[in-house]
Tab-separated table of C-alpha atoms in Angstrom:
chain	number	residue	atom	x	y	z
A	629	ILE	CA	0.000	0.000	0.000
A	630	GLU	CA	1.600	3.219	-1.185
A	631	SER	CA	-0.693	5.764	0.429
A	632	ILE	CA	-3.880	6.126	2.453
A	633	LYS	CA	-5.646	9.484	2.308
A	634	SER	CA	-8.548	10.163	4.645
A	635	THR	CA	-10.766	13.220	4.865
A	636	GLU	CA	-13.647	13.784	7.243
A	637	ALA	CA	-16.921	14.733	5.568
A	638	GLU	CA	-20.481	15.449	6.642
A	639	ARG	CA	-23.675	14.182	5.064
A	640	ALA	CA	-26.730	16.320	5.690
A	641	PRO	CA	-30.179	14.691	5.863
A	642	TYR	CA	-32.702	14.809	3.033
A	643	ALA	CA	-35.553	17.309	2.994
A	644	PRO	CA	-39.032	16.115	4.061
A	645	PHE	CA	-41.155	14.550	1.335
A	646	THR	CA	-43.036	16.433	-1.342
A	647	THR	CA	-45.402	14.483	-3.636
A	648	SER	CA	-42.722	13.855	-6.270
A	649	THR	CA	-39.888	12.902	-3.870
A	650	LEU	CA	-42.262	10.542	-2.054
A	651	GLN	CA	-43.109	8.877	-5.375
A	652	GLN	CA	-39.441	8.585	-6.356
A	653	THR	CA	-38.245	7.188	-3.008
A	654	ALA	CA	-41.167	4.761	-2.693
A	655	SER	CA	-40.312	3.516	-6.191
A	656	SER	CA	-36.590	2.974	-5.484
A	657	ARG	CA	-36.890	1.606	-1.938
A	658	LEU	CA	-40.271	-0.142	-1.896
A	659	GLY	CA	-40.834	-0.878	-5.588
A	660	PHE	CA	-44.162	1.002	-5.650
A	661	ALA	CA	-45.357	2.661	-8.867
A	662	PRO	CA	-46.271	6.367	-8.359
A	663	SER	CA	-49.994	5.669	-8.798
A	664	ARG	CA	-49.826	2.898	-6.190
A	665	THR	CA	-47.900	5.166	-3.796
A	666	MET	CA	-50.565	7.874	-4.105
A	667	SER	CA	-53.371	5.367	-3.574
A	668	ILE	CA	-51.751	4.052	-0.373
A	669	ALA	CA	-50.951	7.601	0.794
A	670	GLN	CA	-54.598	8.577	0.204
A	671	LYS	CA	-55.713	5.817	2.583
A	672	LEU	CA	-53.175	6.894	5.215
A	673	TYR	CA	-54.405	10.481	4.855
A	674	GLU	CA	-58.063	9.483	5.149
A	675	LYS	CA	-57.239	7.579	8.358
A	676	GLY	CA	-55.539	10.695	9.748
A	677	HIS	CA	-52.033	9.218	9.854
A	678	ILE	CA	-50.317	11.657	7.462
A	679	THR	CA	-50.788	15.221	6.223
A	680	TYR	CA	-52.161	15.941	2.731
A	681	MET	CA	-50.087	14.005	0.191
A	682	ARG	CA	-50.316	16.424	-2.738
A	683	THR	CA	-47.805	19.177	-2.017
A	684	ASP	CA	-44.660	20.838	-3.383
A	685	SER	CA	-43.678	22.164	0.043
A	686	THR	CA	-40.809	20.931	2.231
A	687	ASN	CA	-41.994	23.041	5.195
A	688	ILE	CA	-42.863	21.522	8.571
A	689	GLY	CA	-45.094	23.412	11.017
A	690	VAL	CA	-43.821	24.792	14.339
A	691	ASP	CA	-45.889	22.385	16.469
A	692	ALA	CA	-44.786	19.401	14.389
A	693	LYS	CA	-41.117	20.422	14.740
A	694	ALA	CA	-41.488	20.598	18.519
A	695	GLU	CA	-42.990	17.095	18.548
A	696	ILE	CA	-40.196	15.751	16.304
A	697	LYS	CA	-37.589	17.317	18.617
A	698	ASN	CA	-39.040	15.417	21.587
A	699	VAL	CA	-39.084	12.164	19.594
A	700	VAL	CA	-35.442	12.543	18.458
A	701	GLU	CA	-34.195	13.404	21.943
A	702	LYS	CA	-36.125	10.517	23.488
A	703	LEU	CA	-35.027	7.884	20.942
A	704	TYR	CA	-31.477	8.997	20.112
A	705	GLY	CA	-30.389	11.748	22.526
A	706	ALA	CA	-30.164	15.557	22.512
A	707	THR	CA	-26.966	15.601	20.401
A	708	TYR	CA	-28.895	14.087	17.493
A	709	HIS	CA	-31.396	16.930	17.151
A	710	VAL	CA	-30.856	19.917	14.822
A	711	GLU	CA	-33.737	22.143	13.774
A	712	ARG	CA	-33.642	22.633	10.012
A	713	VAL	CA	-35.543	24.752	7.491
A	714	TYR	CA	-35.808	23.572	3.891
A	715	LYS	CA	-36.635	25.556	0.767
A	716	SER	CA	-38.280	24.138	-2.328
A	717	LYS	CA	-36.009	23.967	-5.394
A	718	SER	CA	-38.954	24.315	-7.761
A	719	LYS	CA	-39.714	27.882	-8.890
A	720	ASN	CA	-43.384	27.005	-9.418
A	721	ALA	CA	-43.858	25.235	-6.094
A	722	GLN	CA	-47.367	25.352	-4.655
A	723	GLU	CA	-46.629	25.646	-0.943
A	724	ALA	CA	-50.115	25.959	0.521
A	725	HIS	CA	-49.673	22.687	2.417
A	726	GLU	CA	-46.912	21.332	4.619
A	727	ALA	CA	-44.554	18.578	3.507
A	728	VAL	CA	-45.888	15.015	3.531
A	729	ARG	CA	-45.315	14.004	7.155
A	730	PRO	CA	-46.888	11.935	9.947
A	731	THR	CA	-49.626	13.845	11.775
A	732	HIS	CA	-48.044	12.608	15.018
A	733	ALA	CA	-44.305	11.880	14.991
A	734	THR	CA	-44.705	9.932	18.248
A	735	LEU	CA	-46.485	7.211	16.260
A	736	MET	CA	-43.658	5.167	14.697
A	737	ASN	CA	-45.934	2.627	13.006
A	738	ALA	CA	-49.351	3.075	11.421
A	739	GLY	CA	-51.590	1.530	8.759
A	740	SER	CA	-53.784	-1.544	8.543
A	741	THR	CA	-52.125	-3.309	5.578
A	742	ASP	CA	-48.478	-4.217	4.934
A	743	GLU	CA	-48.242	-1.625	2.132
A	744	GLU	CA	-49.645	1.129	4.338
A	745	LYS	CA	-47.234	0.226	7.152
A	746	ARG	CA	-44.212	0.247	4.816
A	747	LEU	CA	-45.104	3.600	3.244
A	748	TYR	CA	-45.874	5.162	6.626
A	749	LYS	CA	-42.495	3.943	7.976
A	750	LEU	CA	-40.764	5.544	4.973
A	751	ILE	CA	-42.544	8.875	5.626
A	752	TRP	CA	-41.805	8.711	9.359
A	753	GLU	CA	-38.097	8.009	8.794
A	754	ARG	CA	-37.710	10.831	6.267
A	755	THR	CA	-39.592	13.354	8.433
A	756	VAL	CA	-37.770	12.607	11.685
A	757	SER	CA	-34.314	12.326	10.061
A	758	SER	CA	-34.832	15.727	8.349
A	759	GLN	CA	-34.573	17.379	11.796
A	760	MET	CA	-31.425	15.544	12.882
A	761	ALA	CA	-27.668	16.192	12.930
A	762	SER	CA	-25.482	15.495	9.915
A	763	ALA	CA	-23.749	12.127	9.727
A	764	LYS	CA	-19.939	12.203	9.879
A	765	VAL	CA	-17.920	9.868	7.668
A	766	MET	CA	-14.220	9.396	7.031
A	767	ARG	CA	-13.805	9.179	3.271
A	768	THR	CA	-10.718	7.115	2.464
A	769	LYS	CA	-8.709	6.559	-0.726
A	770	VAL	CA	-6.202	3.708	-0.758
A	771	ILE	CA	-3.515	3.500	-3.473
A	772	ALA	CA	-1.603	0.239	-3.963
A	773	LYS	CA	1.399	-0.251	-6.244
A	774	ALA	CA	3.101	-3.337	-7.645
A	775	ASP	CA	6.844	-4.034	-7.388
A	776	ASP	CA	6.982	-3.861	-11.188
A	777	LYS	CA	7.174	-0.141	-12.027
A	778	LYS	CA	5.464	-0.753	-15.393
A	779	VAL	CA	2.238	-1.772	-13.665
A	780	PRO	CA	-0.010	1.237	-12.941
A	781	SER	CA	-1.239	1.914	-9.418
A	782	PHE	CA	-4.509	0.477	-8.166
A	783	ASP	CA	-6.855	2.516	-6.018
A	784	THR	CA	-10.098	2.110	-4.142
A	785	ASN	CA	-12.462	4.479	-2.365
A	786	GLY	CA	-14.627	3.854	0.650
A	787	SER	CA	-15.686	5.319	3.960
A	788	VAL	CA	-15.937	4.685	7.670
A	789	LEU	CA	-18.921	5.959	9.663
A	790	ILE	CA	-17.772	8.120	12.597
A	791	PHE	CA	-21.132	9.482	13.788
A	792	ASP	CA	-24.412	8.136	12.410
A	793	GLY	CA	-26.521	11.290	13.047
A	794	TRP	CA	-29.686	11.226	10.906
A	795	LEU	CA	-28.788	7.751	9.584
A	796	ALA	CA	-29.857	6.398	12.991
A	797	ALA	CA	-33.459	7.146	11.973
A	798	ASP	CA	-33.041	6.401	8.262
A	799	PRO	CA	-30.359	3.674	7.836
A	800	ALA	CA	-31.297	3.058	4.185
A	801	GLY	CA	-30.292	6.670	3.441
A	802	ARG	CA	-26.652	5.642	3.483
A	803	GLY	CA	-26.901	3.885	0.128
A	804	GLU	CA	-24.218	1.513	-1.140
A	805	ASP	CA	-21.174	3.096	0.471
A	806	ALA	CA	-18.145	0.739	0.432
A	807	LEU	CA	-16.745	-0.127	3.859
A	808	LEU	CA	-12.956	-0.569	3.926
A	809	PRO	CA	-10.972	-2.747	6.349
A	810	LYS	CA	-8.248	-1.236	8.536
A	811	MET	CA	-5.044	-0.826	6.496
A	812	GLU	CA	-1.645	0.826	6.911
A	813	GLU	CA	0.841	2.429	4.521
A	814	GLY	CA	3.658	0.057	3.558
A	815	GLN	CA	1.486	-2.995	4.230
A	816	ASP	CA	1.973	-5.890	1.790
A	817	ILE	CA	-1.163	-7.147	0.106
A	818	LYS	CA	-1.582	-10.210	-2.090
A	819	VAL	CA	-3.155	-10.123	-5.531
A	820	LEU	CA	-5.977	-12.668	-5.443
A	821	LYS	CA	-7.308	-12.106	-8.945
A	822	ILE	CA	-6.905	-9.749	-11.902
A	823	SER	CA	-9.558	-9.614	-14.588
A	824	SER	CA	-10.116	-7.395	-17.590
A	825	GLU	CA	-13.502	-6.405	-18.956
A	826	MET	CA	-14.566	-4.839	-22.211
A	827	LYS	CA	-17.079	-2.046	-21.686
A	828	PHE	CA	-19.496	-0.602	-24.214
A	829	THR	CA	-21.225	2.744	-23.916
A	830	GLN	CA	-24.898	1.979	-23.443
A	831	PRO	CA	-27.804	4.305	-24.253
A	832	PRO	CA	-29.793	5.538	-21.224
A	833	ASN	CA	-32.336	3.098	-19.835
A	834	ARG	CA	-36.020	3.586	-20.542
A	835	TYR	CA	-37.828	5.776	-18.053
A	836	THR	CA	-39.482	4.241	-15.051
A	837	GLU	CA	-42.554	6.140	-13.867
A	838	ALA	CA	-40.540	7.567	-10.945
A	839	GLY	CA	-37.660	8.485	-13.283
A	840	LEU	CA	-40.085	10.327	-15.525
A	841	VAL	CA	-41.507	12.222	-12.522
A	842	LYS	CA	-37.967	13.297	-11.590
A	843	GLU	CA	-37.143	14.415	-15.145
A	844	LEU	CA	-40.401	16.357	-15.502
A	845	GLU	CA	-39.707	18.141	-12.228
A	846	LYS	CA	-36.342	19.321	-13.587
């Protein structure tokens, strides 16, 4: 191992759900089509579990923020809470309603069917995590070189979680971040396998419904 470079970085939480971001996240995480998401959300709204699900606003009301603060401090501790204000990126945003959020943040689970429970959990996690501290990660780049000077260096990137912050409430928000083992400069490593692949430039995939929603919003 020739060098190990580490830099500390922060990851801020996502904004609370609007209609379109709810559709996109439910599609990627739960596999729900936008129409199905809205149908399930409608039922949750009619039962009084969530606020109105057709909104462009990322705002959360003062009373709701106070309730979320109590929930965060009770579940994770005072150091995890940070009050945040979000602004809509859309110039034509209709912000008459609040963001899509649970009517009571103290209720971690709600819904009578499996689909309703899964969508409610997604909304709860996003809402609560939006008012939490940033996660701290140590981003690391490792460069390895061969004894033969003609062989180019190999490198890999990954990260180590230092402080989970908002990821405590929304673990899936981390994504597919590579975790690296502990390594030191000058350490000898064995080559287990070398393979070469031919790559072809592929045209973009067809739109999913959620992908189309995201593109139209742009």
